[in-house]
Short mmCIF file of N, CA and C in Angstrom, two decimals:
data_model
loop_
_atom_site.label_atom_id
_atom_site.label_comp_id
_atom_site.label_asym_id
_atom_site.label_seq_id
_atom_site.Cartn_x
_atom_site.Cartn_y
_atom_site.Cartn_z
N MET A 271 41.35 200.82 266.05
CA MET A 271 41.50 201.39 264.76
C MET A 271 40.53 200.74 263.81
N ALA A 272 39.96 201.55 263.09
CA ALA A 272 38.98 201.03 262.14
C ALA A 272 39.63 200.95 260.78
N ALA A 273 39.17 199.99 260.08
CA ALA A 273 39.70 199.83 258.73
C ALA A 273 39.16 200.95 257.86
N VAL A 274 39.96 201.43 256.98
CA VAL A 274 39.56 202.53 256.11
C VAL A 274 38.90 201.94 254.88
N ASP A 275 37.72 202.44 254.64
CA ASP A 275 37.00 201.98 253.46
C ASP A 275 37.28 202.98 252.35
N TRP A 276 38.06 202.57 251.41
CA TRP A 276 38.47 203.47 250.35
C TRP A 276 37.35 203.79 249.39
N PHE A 277 36.39 202.92 249.31
CA PHE A 277 35.33 203.11 248.35
C PHE A 277 34.10 203.77 248.95
N ALA A 278 34.13 204.12 250.20
CA ALA A 278 32.98 204.74 250.85
C ALA A 278 32.94 206.21 250.49
N HIS A 279 31.75 206.81 250.59
CA HIS A 279 31.60 208.23 250.31
C HIS A 279 32.28 209.02 251.40
N ALA A 280 33.14 209.91 251.01
CA ALA A 280 33.86 210.72 251.98
C ALA A 280 33.30 212.13 251.92
N GLU A 281 33.39 212.79 253.02
CA GLU A 281 32.95 214.18 253.04
C GLU A 281 34.04 215.02 252.38
N VAL A 282 33.59 216.03 251.69
CA VAL A 282 34.53 216.90 250.99
C VAL A 282 35.12 217.84 252.01
N ALA A 283 36.43 217.87 252.00
CA ALA A 283 37.11 218.72 252.96
C ALA A 283 37.30 220.10 252.36
N GLU A 284 37.27 221.06 253.24
CA GLU A 284 37.53 222.42 252.79
C GLU A 284 39.04 222.60 252.64
N PRO A 285 39.42 223.41 251.69
CA PRO A 285 40.85 223.63 251.54
C PRO A 285 41.42 224.32 252.77
N ALA A 286 42.64 223.99 253.03
CA ALA A 286 43.30 224.58 254.19
C ALA A 286 43.55 226.06 253.90
N PRO A 287 43.37 226.87 254.91
CA PRO A 287 43.60 228.29 254.68
C PRO A 287 45.10 228.55 254.42
N ILE A 288 45.35 229.48 253.50
CA ILE A 288 46.72 229.84 253.15
C ILE A 288 47.20 230.84 254.18
N PRO A 289 48.27 230.50 254.85
CA PRO A 289 48.74 231.45 255.86
C PRO A 289 49.26 232.70 255.17
N ARG A 290 48.86 233.81 255.69
CA ARG A 290 49.29 235.09 255.12
C ARG A 290 50.66 235.42 255.65
N ARG A 291 51.45 235.84 254.75
CA ARG A 291 52.79 236.21 255.17
C ARG A 291 52.78 237.66 255.60
N SER A 292 53.63 237.89 256.48
CA SER A 292 53.78 239.29 256.85
C SER A 292 54.59 239.95 255.76
N LYS A 293 54.77 241.20 255.85
CA LYS A 293 55.51 241.91 254.82
C LYS A 293 56.88 241.26 254.65
N PRO A 294 57.28 241.08 253.41
CA PRO A 294 58.58 240.45 253.22
C PRO A 294 59.69 241.33 253.80
N ALA A 295 60.73 240.66 254.14
CA ALA A 295 61.86 241.38 254.72
C ALA A 295 62.38 242.37 253.67
N ALA A 296 62.71 243.50 254.13
CA ALA A 296 63.17 244.54 253.21
C ALA A 296 64.54 244.16 252.65
N ARG A 297 64.54 243.94 251.37
CA ARG A 297 65.79 243.63 250.69
C ARG A 297 66.24 244.88 249.95
N PRO A 298 67.49 245.02 249.85
CA PRO A 298 67.92 246.18 249.05
C PRO A 298 67.59 245.91 247.58
N ALA A 299 67.08 246.90 246.95
CA ALA A 299 66.71 246.76 245.53
C ALA A 299 67.98 246.54 244.71
N ARG A 300 67.85 245.70 243.71
CA ARG A 300 68.99 245.45 242.84
C ARG A 300 69.28 246.73 242.07
N PRO A 301 70.49 247.08 242.04
CA PRO A 301 70.78 248.30 241.28
C PRO A 301 70.60 248.06 239.79
N VAL A 302 69.92 248.96 239.17
CA VAL A 302 69.66 248.86 237.73
C VAL A 302 70.97 248.96 236.97
N ARG A 303 71.87 249.65 237.54
CA ARG A 303 73.16 249.87 236.91
C ARG A 303 73.89 248.55 236.64
N SER A 304 73.87 247.64 237.59
CA SER A 304 74.58 246.38 237.40
C SER A 304 73.93 245.55 236.30
N GLN A 305 72.61 245.60 236.19
CA GLN A 305 71.95 244.88 235.12
C GLN A 305 72.34 245.48 233.77
N ARG A 306 72.45 246.79 233.74
CA ARG A 306 72.84 247.43 232.50
C ARG A 306 74.28 247.05 232.14
N ARG A 307 75.13 247.01 233.15
CA ARG A 307 76.51 246.62 232.89
C ARG A 307 76.58 245.20 232.35
N HIS A 308 75.81 244.32 232.95
CA HIS A 308 75.79 242.93 232.50
C HIS A 308 75.29 242.84 231.06
N ALA A 309 74.24 243.60 230.75
CA ALA A 309 73.71 243.60 229.39
C ALA A 309 74.74 244.18 228.43
N ARG A 310 75.43 245.23 228.84
CA ARG A 310 76.46 245.83 227.99
C ARG A 310 77.59 244.84 227.74
N ARG A 311 77.96 244.11 228.79
CA ARG A 311 79.03 243.11 228.63
C ARG A 311 78.62 242.05 227.62
N ARG A 312 77.35 241.61 227.72
CA ARG A 312 76.88 240.60 226.78
C ARG A 312 76.89 241.13 225.36
N VAL A 313 76.44 242.38 225.20
CA VAL A 313 76.42 242.97 223.86
C VAL A 313 77.85 243.13 223.35
N ARG A 314 78.74 243.58 224.22
CA ARG A 314 80.13 243.73 223.81
C ARG A 314 80.74 242.39 223.43
N ALA A 315 80.42 241.36 224.19
CA ALA A 315 80.94 240.01 223.88
C ALA A 315 80.42 239.55 222.53
N HIS A 316 79.13 239.79 222.26
CA HIS A 316 78.57 239.38 220.97
C HIS A 316 79.23 240.15 219.83
N ILE A 317 79.43 241.44 220.04
CA ILE A 317 80.08 242.25 219.01
C ILE A 317 81.51 241.77 218.79
N LEU A 318 82.20 241.44 219.87
CA LEU A 318 83.57 240.94 219.76
C LEU A 318 83.61 239.64 218.97
N TRP A 319 82.72 238.71 219.29
CA TRP A 319 82.69 237.42 218.58
C TRP A 319 82.32 237.61 217.11
N MET A 320 81.36 238.48 216.84
CA MET A 320 80.97 238.72 215.44
C MET A 320 82.13 239.36 214.68
N SER A 321 82.84 240.28 215.32
CA SER A 321 83.99 240.91 214.66
C SER A 321 85.08 239.88 214.39
N LEU A 322 85.34 239.03 215.35
CA LEU A 322 86.35 237.98 215.17
C LEU A 322 85.95 237.04 214.04
N PHE A 323 84.69 236.64 214.01
CA PHE A 323 84.20 235.74 212.97
C PHE A 323 84.28 236.41 211.60
N ALA A 324 83.90 237.70 211.53
CA ALA A 324 83.98 238.42 210.26
C ALA A 324 85.43 238.55 209.79
N THR A 325 86.35 238.78 210.73
CA THR A 325 87.77 238.86 210.38
C THR A 325 88.27 237.52 209.84
N LEU A 326 87.88 236.45 210.48
CA LEU A 326 88.29 235.12 210.00
C LEU A 326 87.73 234.85 208.61
N LEU A 327 86.48 235.20 208.38
CA LEU A 327 85.89 234.99 207.06
C LEU A 327 86.59 235.84 206.00
N ALA A 328 86.92 237.08 206.37
CA ALA A 328 87.64 237.94 205.43
C ALA A 328 89.01 237.33 205.12
N GLY A 329 89.65 236.75 206.11
CA GLY A 329 90.94 236.10 205.88
C GLY A 329 90.81 234.91 204.94
N VAL A 330 89.77 234.13 205.13
CA VAL A 330 89.55 232.97 204.25
C VAL A 330 89.31 233.44 202.82
N VAL A 331 88.52 234.49 202.66
CA VAL A 331 88.25 235.02 201.32
C VAL A 331 89.55 235.55 200.69
N ALA A 332 90.36 236.24 201.49
CA ALA A 332 91.63 236.77 200.97
C ALA A 332 92.54 235.64 200.52
N VAL A 333 92.60 234.56 201.29
CA VAL A 333 93.44 233.41 200.91
C VAL A 333 92.92 232.78 199.63
N ASN A 334 91.60 232.64 199.51
CA ASN A 334 91.03 232.06 198.29
C ASN A 334 91.32 232.93 197.08
N VAL A 335 91.24 234.24 197.23
CA VAL A 335 91.55 235.14 196.11
C VAL A 335 93.03 235.01 195.72
N ALA A 336 93.91 234.93 196.71
CA ALA A 336 95.33 234.77 196.42
C ALA A 336 95.61 233.46 195.70
N VAL A 337 94.96 232.39 196.13
CA VAL A 337 95.15 231.08 195.46
C VAL A 337 94.62 231.14 194.04
N LEU A 338 93.48 231.80 193.84
CA LEU A 338 92.92 231.91 192.50
C LEU A 338 93.86 232.70 191.59
N ARG A 339 94.41 233.79 192.09
CA ARG A 339 95.35 234.58 191.28
C ARG A 339 96.59 233.76 190.94
N ALA A 340 97.10 233.01 191.91
CA ALA A 340 98.27 232.16 191.65
C ALA A 340 97.95 231.11 190.60
N HIS A 341 96.74 230.54 190.68
CA HIS A 341 96.34 229.53 189.71
C HIS A 341 96.26 230.13 188.31
N VAL A 342 95.72 231.34 188.20
CA VAL A 342 95.64 232.00 186.89
C VAL A 342 97.05 232.26 186.36
N ALA A 343 97.96 232.71 187.22
CA ALA A 343 99.34 232.97 186.79
C ALA A 343 100.02 231.68 186.34
N VAL A 344 99.81 230.60 187.06
CA VAL A 344 100.42 229.31 186.69
C VAL A 344 99.86 228.84 185.35
N THR A 345 98.56 229.01 185.15
CA THR A 345 97.95 228.61 183.88
C THR A 345 98.55 229.41 182.73
N ARG A 346 98.71 230.72 182.93
CA ARG A 346 99.31 231.57 181.90
C ARG A 346 100.74 231.14 181.60
N LEU A 347 101.51 230.84 182.64
CA LEU A 347 102.89 230.39 182.44
C LEU A 347 102.95 229.04 181.73
N ASP A 348 102.01 228.16 182.04
CA ASP A 348 101.96 226.87 181.33
C ASP A 348 101.70 227.07 179.84
N GLN A 349 100.81 228.01 179.52
CA GLN A 349 100.54 228.28 178.10
C GLN A 349 101.77 228.85 177.41
N GLN A 350 102.47 229.77 178.07
CA GLN A 350 103.69 230.33 177.49
C GLN A 350 104.75 229.25 177.30
N ARG A 351 104.87 228.36 178.28
CA ARG A 351 105.85 227.28 178.18
C ARG A 351 105.53 226.39 176.98
N ALA A 352 104.25 226.07 176.79
CA ALA A 352 103.86 225.23 175.66
C ALA A 352 104.17 225.93 174.33
N GLN A 353 103.92 227.26 174.28
CA GLN A 353 104.23 227.99 173.04
C GLN A 353 105.74 228.00 172.78
N LEU A 354 106.53 228.22 173.81
CA LEU A 354 107.98 228.24 173.64
C LEU A 354 108.52 226.88 173.23
N GLN A 355 107.95 225.83 173.79
CA GLN A 355 108.39 224.49 173.38
C GLN A 355 108.08 224.24 171.91
N ALA A 356 106.91 224.70 171.47
CA ALA A 356 106.55 224.53 170.06
C ALA A 356 107.50 225.33 169.17
N GLN A 357 107.83 226.56 169.59
CA GLN A 357 108.78 227.37 168.81
C GLN A 357 110.16 226.72 168.78
N ASN A 358 110.61 226.17 169.91
CA ASN A 358 111.91 225.49 169.95
C ASN A 358 111.93 224.29 169.01
N GLN A 359 110.85 223.55 168.98
CA GLN A 359 110.79 222.39 168.08
C GLN A 359 110.82 222.83 166.62
N ALA A 360 110.11 223.92 166.33
CA ALA A 360 110.11 224.42 164.94
C ALA A 360 111.50 224.90 164.56
N LEU A 361 112.19 225.60 165.45
CA LEU A 361 113.54 226.07 165.16
C LEU A 361 114.52 224.91 165.04
N ALA A 362 114.37 223.89 165.87
CA ALA A 362 115.24 222.71 165.77
C ALA A 362 115.03 222.01 164.44
N SER A 363 113.79 221.97 163.98
CA SER A 363 113.50 221.35 162.69
C SER A 363 114.13 222.16 161.56
N GLU A 364 114.03 223.49 161.63
CA GLU A 364 114.65 224.34 160.61
C GLU A 364 116.17 224.17 160.61
N LEU A 365 116.77 224.10 161.80
CA LEU A 365 118.21 223.93 161.90
C LEU A 365 118.64 222.59 161.32
N SER A 366 117.86 221.58 161.62
CA SER A 366 118.19 220.25 161.09
C SER A 366 118.11 220.24 159.57
N ALA A 367 117.10 220.90 159.03
CA ALA A 367 116.96 220.95 157.57
C ALA A 367 118.08 221.77 156.95
N ALA A 368 118.50 222.85 157.63
CA ALA A 368 119.54 223.71 157.08
C ALA A 368 120.91 223.05 157.12
N SER A 369 121.13 222.21 158.10
CA SER A 369 122.46 221.59 158.22
C SER A 369 122.49 220.16 157.68
N SER A 370 121.52 219.80 156.88
CA SER A 370 121.52 218.43 156.35
C SER A 370 122.58 218.30 155.24
N ALA A 371 123.11 217.10 155.10
CA ALA A 371 124.19 216.82 154.13
C ALA A 371 123.74 217.06 152.69
N PRO A 372 122.56 216.62 152.24
CA PRO A 372 122.19 216.87 150.84
C PRO A 372 122.09 218.36 150.51
N ARG A 373 121.65 219.17 151.43
CA ARG A 373 121.52 220.61 151.19
C ARG A 373 122.91 221.23 151.05
N ILE A 374 123.82 220.82 151.91
CA ILE A 374 125.18 221.36 151.85
C ILE A 374 125.86 220.94 150.55
N GLU A 375 125.66 219.69 150.14
CA GLU A 375 126.25 219.22 148.88
C GLU A 375 125.71 220.00 147.69
N ALA A 376 124.39 220.29 147.72
CA ALA A 376 123.80 221.04 146.61
C ALA A 376 124.35 222.46 146.57
N ALA A 377 124.53 223.07 147.75
CA ALA A 377 125.08 224.43 147.79
C ALA A 377 126.53 224.42 147.31
N ALA A 378 127.29 223.38 147.62
CA ALA A 378 128.69 223.29 147.18
C ALA A 378 128.76 223.12 145.67
N ARG A 379 127.91 222.33 145.07
CA ARG A 379 127.90 222.14 143.61
C ARG A 379 127.59 223.46 142.90
N ARG A 380 126.65 224.24 143.47
CA ARG A 380 126.33 225.53 142.85
C ARG A 380 127.53 226.46 142.85
N LEU A 381 128.39 226.30 143.86
CA LEU A 381 129.60 227.12 143.94
C LEU A 381 130.75 226.54 143.09
N GLY A 382 130.52 225.39 142.43
CA GLY A 382 131.53 224.80 141.57
C GLY A 382 132.43 223.82 142.28
N MET A 383 132.12 223.41 143.44
CA MET A 383 132.95 222.46 144.17
C MET A 383 132.52 221.04 143.80
N VAL A 384 133.50 220.14 143.88
CA VAL A 384 133.23 218.73 143.62
C VAL A 384 133.72 217.91 144.80
N GLN A 385 133.15 216.75 144.93
CA GLN A 385 133.54 215.89 146.05
C GLN A 385 134.85 215.20 145.71
N ALA A 386 135.72 215.15 146.68
CA ALA A 386 137.03 214.54 146.48
C ALA A 386 136.88 213.03 146.43
N THR A 387 137.75 212.40 145.66
CA THR A 387 137.75 210.95 145.59
C THR A 387 138.47 210.39 146.80
N ALA A 388 138.25 209.15 147.07
CA ALA A 388 138.86 208.53 148.25
C ALA A 388 140.37 208.44 148.10
N ALA A 389 140.88 208.31 146.87
CA ALA A 389 142.32 208.19 146.65
C ALA A 389 143.02 209.51 146.91
N ASP A 390 142.30 210.63 146.73
CA ASP A 390 142.91 211.95 146.95
C ASP A 390 142.81 212.40 148.40
N THR A 391 142.24 211.60 149.22
CA THR A 391 142.02 211.99 150.61
C THR A 391 143.14 211.45 151.47
N SER A 392 143.73 212.29 152.29
CA SER A 392 144.76 211.85 153.23
C SER A 392 144.57 212.61 154.54
N TYR A 393 145.24 212.14 155.56
CA TYR A 393 145.14 212.76 156.87
C TYR A 393 146.43 213.45 157.19
N LEU A 394 146.34 214.53 157.89
CA LEU A 394 147.51 215.32 158.26
C LEU A 394 147.64 215.27 159.78
N ASP A 395 148.80 214.96 160.26
CA ASP A 395 149.04 214.86 161.71
C ASP A 395 149.53 216.21 162.19
N LEU A 396 148.76 216.87 163.06
CA LEU A 396 149.08 218.20 163.54
C LEU A 396 149.62 218.21 164.95
N THR A 397 149.92 217.08 165.52
CA THR A 397 150.44 217.05 166.88
C THR A 397 151.91 217.44 166.86
N PRO A 398 152.33 218.27 167.80
CA PRO A 398 153.75 218.70 167.80
C PRO A 398 154.65 217.54 168.20
N HIS A 399 155.76 217.39 167.50
CA HIS A 399 156.75 216.36 167.82
C HIS A 399 157.89 217.04 168.53
N GLY A 400 158.11 216.69 169.73
CA GLY A 400 159.11 217.43 170.40
C GLY A 400 160.18 216.72 171.01
#
């Protein structure tokens, strides 16, 4: 065996001939119909997913609209409550002023009434004695 000289000039080899194949074995042609069915299934699946996604988005929008309407109604009710509380306070103030002791005394004097003295005041016992 001789040592191989890697750095020596080598003759250029011709490429190996490509063996020719005989006619390929006859395979049955793929039916075009099955490819169409597969494509239709894919399109149907995409349409189904898009419809589902659109339905979900419509549901989210509907929920947001309902929440917004509820918020507007609550805000309106809060304003009405604040107005009613203010009216109640004003009416309570009027009632307090109308039932005050100095006002009643002044109305009694105009009618000719006078305040009784402490000596003329007595208590009457109304409990039944049996």
